[in-house]
mmCIF file of C-alpha atoms in Angstrom:
data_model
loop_
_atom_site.group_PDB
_atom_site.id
_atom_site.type_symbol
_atom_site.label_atom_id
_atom_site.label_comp_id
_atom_site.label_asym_id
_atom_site.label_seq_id
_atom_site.Cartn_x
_atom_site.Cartn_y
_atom_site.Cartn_z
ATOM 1 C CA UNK A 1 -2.735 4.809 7.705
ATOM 2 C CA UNK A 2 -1.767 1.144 8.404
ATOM 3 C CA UNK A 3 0.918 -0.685 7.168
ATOM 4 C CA UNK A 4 1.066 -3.890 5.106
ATOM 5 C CA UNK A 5 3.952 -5.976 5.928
ATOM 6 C CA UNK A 6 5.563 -8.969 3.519
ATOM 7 C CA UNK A 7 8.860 -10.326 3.695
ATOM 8 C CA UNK A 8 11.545 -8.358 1.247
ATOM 9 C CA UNK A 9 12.772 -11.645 -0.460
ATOM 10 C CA UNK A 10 12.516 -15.350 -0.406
ATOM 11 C CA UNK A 11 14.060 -17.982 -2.189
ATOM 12 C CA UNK A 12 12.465 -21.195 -2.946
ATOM 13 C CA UNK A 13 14.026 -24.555 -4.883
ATOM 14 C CA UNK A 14 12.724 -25.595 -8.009
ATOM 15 C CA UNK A 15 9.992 -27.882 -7.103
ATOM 16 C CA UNK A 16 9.520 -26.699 -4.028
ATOM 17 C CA UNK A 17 6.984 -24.719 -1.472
ATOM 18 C CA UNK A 18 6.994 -21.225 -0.199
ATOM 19 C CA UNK A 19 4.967 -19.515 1.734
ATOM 20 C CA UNK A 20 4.597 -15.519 1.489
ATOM 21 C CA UNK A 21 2.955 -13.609 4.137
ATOM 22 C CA UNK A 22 1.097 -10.318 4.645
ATOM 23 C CA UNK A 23 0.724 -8.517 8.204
ATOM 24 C CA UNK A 24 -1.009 -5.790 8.937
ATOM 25 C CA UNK A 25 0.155 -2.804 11.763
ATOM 26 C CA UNK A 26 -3.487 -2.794 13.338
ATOM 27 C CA UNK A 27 -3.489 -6.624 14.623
ATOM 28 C CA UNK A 28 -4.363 -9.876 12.827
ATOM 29 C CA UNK A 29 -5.496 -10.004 9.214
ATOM 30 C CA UNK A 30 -8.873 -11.383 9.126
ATOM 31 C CA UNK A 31 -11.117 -12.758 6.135
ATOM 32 C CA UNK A 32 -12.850 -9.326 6.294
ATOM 33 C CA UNK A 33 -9.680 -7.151 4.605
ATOM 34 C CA UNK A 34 -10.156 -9.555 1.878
ATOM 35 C CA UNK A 35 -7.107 -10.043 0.861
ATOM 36 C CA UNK A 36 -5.619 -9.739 -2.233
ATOM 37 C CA UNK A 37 -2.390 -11.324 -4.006
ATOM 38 C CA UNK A 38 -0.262 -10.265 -7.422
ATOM 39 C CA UNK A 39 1.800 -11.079 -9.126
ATOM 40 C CA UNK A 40 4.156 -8.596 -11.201
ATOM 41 C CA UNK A 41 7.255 -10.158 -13.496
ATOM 42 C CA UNK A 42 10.139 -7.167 -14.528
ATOM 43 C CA UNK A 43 8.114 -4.787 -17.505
ATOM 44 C CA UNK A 44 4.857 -6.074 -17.046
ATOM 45 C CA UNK A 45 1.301 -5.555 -15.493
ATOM 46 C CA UNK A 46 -0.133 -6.699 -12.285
ATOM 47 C CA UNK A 47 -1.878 -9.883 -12.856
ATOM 48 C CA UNK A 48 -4.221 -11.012 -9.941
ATOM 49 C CA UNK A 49 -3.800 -14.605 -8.244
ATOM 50 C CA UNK A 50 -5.866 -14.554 -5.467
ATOM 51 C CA UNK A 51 -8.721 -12.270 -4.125
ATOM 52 C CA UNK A 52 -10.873 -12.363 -0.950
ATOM 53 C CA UNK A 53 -8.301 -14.953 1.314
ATOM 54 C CA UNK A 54 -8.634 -17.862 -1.055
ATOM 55 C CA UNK A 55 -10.576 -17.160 -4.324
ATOM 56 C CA UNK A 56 -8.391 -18.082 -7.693
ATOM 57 C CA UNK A 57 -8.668 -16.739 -10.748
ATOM 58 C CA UNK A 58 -9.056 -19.256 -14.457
ATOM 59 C CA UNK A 59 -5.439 -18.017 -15.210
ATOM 60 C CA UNK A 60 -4.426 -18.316 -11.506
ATOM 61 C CA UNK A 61 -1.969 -21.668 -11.631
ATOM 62 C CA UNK A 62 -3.150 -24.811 -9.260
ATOM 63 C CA UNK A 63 0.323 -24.748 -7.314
ATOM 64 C CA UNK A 64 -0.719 -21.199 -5.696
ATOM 65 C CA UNK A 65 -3.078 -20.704 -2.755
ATOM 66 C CA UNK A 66 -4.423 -18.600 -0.324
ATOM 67 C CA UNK A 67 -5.097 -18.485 3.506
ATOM 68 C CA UNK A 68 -4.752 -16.664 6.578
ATOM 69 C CA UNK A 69 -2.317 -17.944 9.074
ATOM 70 C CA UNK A 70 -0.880 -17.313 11.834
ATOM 71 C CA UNK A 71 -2.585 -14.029 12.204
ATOM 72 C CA UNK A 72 -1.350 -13.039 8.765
ATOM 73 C CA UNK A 73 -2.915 -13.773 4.967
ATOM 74 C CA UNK A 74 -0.596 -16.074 3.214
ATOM 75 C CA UNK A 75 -0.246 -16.977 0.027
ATOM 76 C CA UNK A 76 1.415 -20.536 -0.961
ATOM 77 C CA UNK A 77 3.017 -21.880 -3.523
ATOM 78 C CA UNK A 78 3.869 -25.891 -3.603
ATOM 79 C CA UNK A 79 5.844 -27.096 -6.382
ATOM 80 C CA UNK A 80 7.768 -23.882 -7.608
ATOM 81 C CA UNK A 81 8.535 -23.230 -11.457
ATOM 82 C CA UNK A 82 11.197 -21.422 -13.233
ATOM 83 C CA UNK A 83 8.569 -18.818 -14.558
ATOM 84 C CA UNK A 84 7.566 -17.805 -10.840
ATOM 85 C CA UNK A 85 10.561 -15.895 -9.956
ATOM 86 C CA UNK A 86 8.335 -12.970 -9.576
ATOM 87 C CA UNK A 87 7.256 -9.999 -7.718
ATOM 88 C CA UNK A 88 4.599 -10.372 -5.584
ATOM 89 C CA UNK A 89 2.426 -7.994 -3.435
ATOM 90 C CA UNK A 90 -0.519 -8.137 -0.966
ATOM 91 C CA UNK A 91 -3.712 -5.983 -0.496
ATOM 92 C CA UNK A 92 -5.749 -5.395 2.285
ATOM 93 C CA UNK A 93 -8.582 -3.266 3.128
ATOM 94 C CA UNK A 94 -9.817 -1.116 5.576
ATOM 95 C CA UNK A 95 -13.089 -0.497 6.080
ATOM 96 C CA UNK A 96 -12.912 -0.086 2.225
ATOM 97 C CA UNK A 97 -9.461 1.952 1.852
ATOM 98 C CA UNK A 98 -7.092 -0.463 0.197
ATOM 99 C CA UNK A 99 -3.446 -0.530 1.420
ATOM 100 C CA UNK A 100 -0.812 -2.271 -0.541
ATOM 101 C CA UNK A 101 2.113 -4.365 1.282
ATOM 102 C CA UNK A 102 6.229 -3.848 0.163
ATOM 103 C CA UNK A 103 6.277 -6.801 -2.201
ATOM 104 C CA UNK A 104 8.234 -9.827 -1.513
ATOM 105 C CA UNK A 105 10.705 -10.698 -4.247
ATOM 106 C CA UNK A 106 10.952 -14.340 -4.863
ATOM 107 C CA UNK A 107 13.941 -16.234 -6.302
ATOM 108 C CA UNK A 108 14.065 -19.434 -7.461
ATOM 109 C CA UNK A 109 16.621 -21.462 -7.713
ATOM 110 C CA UNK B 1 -11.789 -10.226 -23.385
ATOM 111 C CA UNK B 2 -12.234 -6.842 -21.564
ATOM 112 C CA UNK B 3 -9.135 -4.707 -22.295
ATOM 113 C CA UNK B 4 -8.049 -1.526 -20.162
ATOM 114 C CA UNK B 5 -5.962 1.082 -21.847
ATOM 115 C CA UNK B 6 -4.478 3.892 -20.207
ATOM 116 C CA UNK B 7 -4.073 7.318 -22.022
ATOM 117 C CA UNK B 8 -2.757 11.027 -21.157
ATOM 118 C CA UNK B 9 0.146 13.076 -21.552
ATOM 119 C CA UNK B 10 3.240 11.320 -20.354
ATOM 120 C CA UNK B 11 4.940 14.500 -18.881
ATOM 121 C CA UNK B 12 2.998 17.120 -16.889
ATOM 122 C CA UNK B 13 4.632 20.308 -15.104
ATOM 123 C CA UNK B 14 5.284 20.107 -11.358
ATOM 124 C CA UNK B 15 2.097 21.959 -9.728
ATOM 125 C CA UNK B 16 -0.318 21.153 -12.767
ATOM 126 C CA UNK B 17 -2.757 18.358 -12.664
ATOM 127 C CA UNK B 18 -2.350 15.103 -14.158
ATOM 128 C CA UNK B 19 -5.120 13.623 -16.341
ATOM 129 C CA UNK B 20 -5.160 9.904 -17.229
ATOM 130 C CA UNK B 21 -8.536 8.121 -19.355
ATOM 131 C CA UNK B 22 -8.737 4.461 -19.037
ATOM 132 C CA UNK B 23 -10.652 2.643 -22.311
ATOM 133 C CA UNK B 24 -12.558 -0.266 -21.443
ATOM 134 C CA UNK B 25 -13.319 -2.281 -24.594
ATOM 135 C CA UNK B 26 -14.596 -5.903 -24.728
ATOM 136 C CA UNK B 27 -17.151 -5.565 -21.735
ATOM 137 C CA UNK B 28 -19.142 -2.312 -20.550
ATOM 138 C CA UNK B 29 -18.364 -0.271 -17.537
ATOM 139 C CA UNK B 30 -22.008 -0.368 -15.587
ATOM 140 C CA UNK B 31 -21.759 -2.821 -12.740
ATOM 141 C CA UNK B 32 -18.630 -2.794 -11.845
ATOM 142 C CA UNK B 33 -16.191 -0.418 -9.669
ATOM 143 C CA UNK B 34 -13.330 1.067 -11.391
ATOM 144 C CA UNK B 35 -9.239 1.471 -9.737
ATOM 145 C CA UNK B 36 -6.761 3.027 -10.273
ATOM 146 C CA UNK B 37 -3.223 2.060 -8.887
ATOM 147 C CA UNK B 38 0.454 3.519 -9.585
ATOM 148 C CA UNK B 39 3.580 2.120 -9.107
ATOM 149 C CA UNK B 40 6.857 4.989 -8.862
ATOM 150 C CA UNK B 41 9.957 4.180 -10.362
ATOM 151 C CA UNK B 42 12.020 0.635 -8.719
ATOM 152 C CA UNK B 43 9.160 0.823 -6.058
ATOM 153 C CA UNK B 44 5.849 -1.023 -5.008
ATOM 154 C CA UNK B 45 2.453 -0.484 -5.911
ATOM 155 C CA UNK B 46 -0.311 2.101 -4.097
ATOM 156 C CA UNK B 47 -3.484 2.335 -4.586
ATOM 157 C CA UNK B 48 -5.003 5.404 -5.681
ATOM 158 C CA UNK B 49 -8.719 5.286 -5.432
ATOM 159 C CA UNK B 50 -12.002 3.329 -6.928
ATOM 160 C CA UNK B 51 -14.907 4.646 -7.993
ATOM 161 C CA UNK B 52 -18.221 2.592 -8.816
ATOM 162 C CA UNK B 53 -19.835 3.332 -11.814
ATOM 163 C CA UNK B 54 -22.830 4.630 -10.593
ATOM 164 C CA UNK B 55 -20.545 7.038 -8.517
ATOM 165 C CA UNK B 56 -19.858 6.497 -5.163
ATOM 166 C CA UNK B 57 -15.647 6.680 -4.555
ATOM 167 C CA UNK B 58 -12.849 5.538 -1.918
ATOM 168 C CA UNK B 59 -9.702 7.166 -2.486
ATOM 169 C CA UNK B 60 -6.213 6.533 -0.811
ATOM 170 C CA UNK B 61 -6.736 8.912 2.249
ATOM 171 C CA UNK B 62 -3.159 10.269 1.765
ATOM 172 C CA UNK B 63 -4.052 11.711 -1.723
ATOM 173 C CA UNK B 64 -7.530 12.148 -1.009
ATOM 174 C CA UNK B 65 -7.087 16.232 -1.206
ATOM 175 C CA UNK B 66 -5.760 16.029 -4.969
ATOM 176 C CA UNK B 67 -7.446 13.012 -6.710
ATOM 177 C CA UNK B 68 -11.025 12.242 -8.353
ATOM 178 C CA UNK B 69 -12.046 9.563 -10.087
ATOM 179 C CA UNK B 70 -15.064 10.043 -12.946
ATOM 180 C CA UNK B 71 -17.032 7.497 -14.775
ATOM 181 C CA UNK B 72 -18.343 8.223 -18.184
ATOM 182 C CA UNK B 73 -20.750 5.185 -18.980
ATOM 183 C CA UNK B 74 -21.033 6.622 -22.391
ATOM 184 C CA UNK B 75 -17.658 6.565 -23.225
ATOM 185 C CA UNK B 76 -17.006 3.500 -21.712
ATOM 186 C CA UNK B 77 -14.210 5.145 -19.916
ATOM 187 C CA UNK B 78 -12.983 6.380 -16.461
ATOM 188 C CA UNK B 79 -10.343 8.753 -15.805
ATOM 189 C CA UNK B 80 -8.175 10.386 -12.943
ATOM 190 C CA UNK B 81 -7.214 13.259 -12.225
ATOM 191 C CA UNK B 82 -4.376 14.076 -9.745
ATOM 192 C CA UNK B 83 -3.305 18.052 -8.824
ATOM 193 C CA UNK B 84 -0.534 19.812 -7.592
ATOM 194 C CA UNK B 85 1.541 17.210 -8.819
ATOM 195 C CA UNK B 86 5.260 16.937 -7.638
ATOM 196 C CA UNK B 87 8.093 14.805 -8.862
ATOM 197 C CA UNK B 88 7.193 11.964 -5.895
ATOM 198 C CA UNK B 89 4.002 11.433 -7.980
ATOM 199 C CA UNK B 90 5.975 10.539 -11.023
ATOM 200 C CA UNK B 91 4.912 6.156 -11.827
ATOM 201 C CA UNK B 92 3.871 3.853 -13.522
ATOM 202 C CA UNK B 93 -0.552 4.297 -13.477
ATOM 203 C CA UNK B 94 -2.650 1.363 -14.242
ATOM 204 C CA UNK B 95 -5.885 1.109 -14.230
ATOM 205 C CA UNK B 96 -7.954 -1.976 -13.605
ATOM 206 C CA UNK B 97 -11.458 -3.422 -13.111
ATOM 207 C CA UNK B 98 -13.214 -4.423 -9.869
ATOM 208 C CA UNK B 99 -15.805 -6.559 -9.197
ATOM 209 C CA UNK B 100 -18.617 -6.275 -6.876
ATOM 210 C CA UNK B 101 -19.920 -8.646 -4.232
ATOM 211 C CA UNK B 102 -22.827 -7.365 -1.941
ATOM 212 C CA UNK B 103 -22.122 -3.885 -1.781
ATOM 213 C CA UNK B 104 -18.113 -3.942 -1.792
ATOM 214 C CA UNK B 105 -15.410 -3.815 -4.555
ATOM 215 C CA UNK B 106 -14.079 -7.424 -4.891
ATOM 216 C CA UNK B 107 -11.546 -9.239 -7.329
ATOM 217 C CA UNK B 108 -10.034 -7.144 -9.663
ATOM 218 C CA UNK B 109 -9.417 -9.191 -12.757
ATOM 219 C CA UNK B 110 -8.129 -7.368 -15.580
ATOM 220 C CA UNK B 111 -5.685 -4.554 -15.735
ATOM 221 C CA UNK B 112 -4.547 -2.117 -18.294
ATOM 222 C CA UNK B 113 -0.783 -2.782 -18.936
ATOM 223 C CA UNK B 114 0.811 1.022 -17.590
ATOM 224 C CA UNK B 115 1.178 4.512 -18.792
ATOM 225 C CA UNK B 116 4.413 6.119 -17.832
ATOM 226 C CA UNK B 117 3.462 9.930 -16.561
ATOM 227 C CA UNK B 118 6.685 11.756 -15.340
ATOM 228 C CA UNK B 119 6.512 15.080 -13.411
ATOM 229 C CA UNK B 120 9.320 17.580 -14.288
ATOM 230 C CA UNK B 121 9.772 20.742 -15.652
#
């Protein structure tokens, strides 16, 4: 089974930009493993940002977006808030089996 | 607004089989694919399996032996079922609805918020 890869932790300044990536052990992550970002605060529920590279949900806030770079998917967030100290995790699929990455816990401060 | 709930027993023998139903209220089941997802205890999340509601499945290939995912359109519910559980299965299980574009799950938007299931004698 592959592996989804994402950085363990990153801290960002208030105000600032971060970018979280996702790898993948079978090569580059293309538009085709659709991927997926989350978000997950301590206690609560999953809540979807970003599906298919770059899609946004309504509730999905204007300061986060998605892209593939570098060979990876990356999600990016310009202008970071208090309330997005966070959990968040990738999801990519193959060939229709979904494989979830470690999670990057982000700090700010 | 389409809510998910989660429901089943919250502690289930190792070796027995663990049975979670997922209430979809505010929207109907037909059209969409179905996921559940679990998260263990101070760990990530993995994905369990999908299901569309006309019944074709993907499951996570390294529970693939124990799980199945049903639809009852009736009911407006899905559920899981996992067997032979063990202590590693003990999570955190959401469910959640998918979307579909062409013939492929895409964009799950709403989830249910957790059911705590603990394996133990």
């Amino acid at each position: 089974q592959a592996v989804v890869t994402q950085e363990p932790s990153l801290t960002v300044s208030p105000g600032g930009t971060v970018t979280l990536t996702c790898g993948s052990s079978t090569g580059a992550v293309t538009s085709g493993q659709y991927p997926y970002w989350f978000q997950q605060k301590p206690g609560q529920a999953p809540r979807t940002l970003i599906y298919d590279t770059s899609n946004k949900h309504s509730w999905t806030p204007a300061r986060f977006s998605g892209s593939l770079l570098g060979g990876k998917a990356a999600l990016t967030l310009s202008g970071a808030q208090p309330e997005d100290e966070a959990e968040y995790y990738c999801l990519l699929s193959y060939s229709g089996a979904w494989v979830f990455g470690g999670g990057t816990k982000l700090t700010v401060l | 607004q389409v809510q998910l709930q989660e429901s089943g027993p919250g502690l289930v023998k190792p070796s027995e089989t663990l049975s979670l139903t997922c209430t979809v209220s505010g929207g109907s089941i037909n059209s969409y694919y179905w996921t559940w997802i679990r998260q263990p205890p101070g760990k990530g999340l993995e994905w369990i399996g999908y299901m569309y509601y006309s019944g074709s499945t993907s499951y996570n290939p390294s529970l693939n032996s124990r799980v199945t995912i049903s639809v009852d359109t009736s009911m407006n519910q899905f559920s899981l079922k996992l067997n032979s559980v063990t202590a590693a299965d003990t999570a955190v299980y959401y469910c959640a609805r998918v979307g579909r574009k062409g013939s492929r799950p895409s964009n799950i938007d709403f989830w249910g918020q957790g059911t705590q299931v603990t394996v133990s004698s």
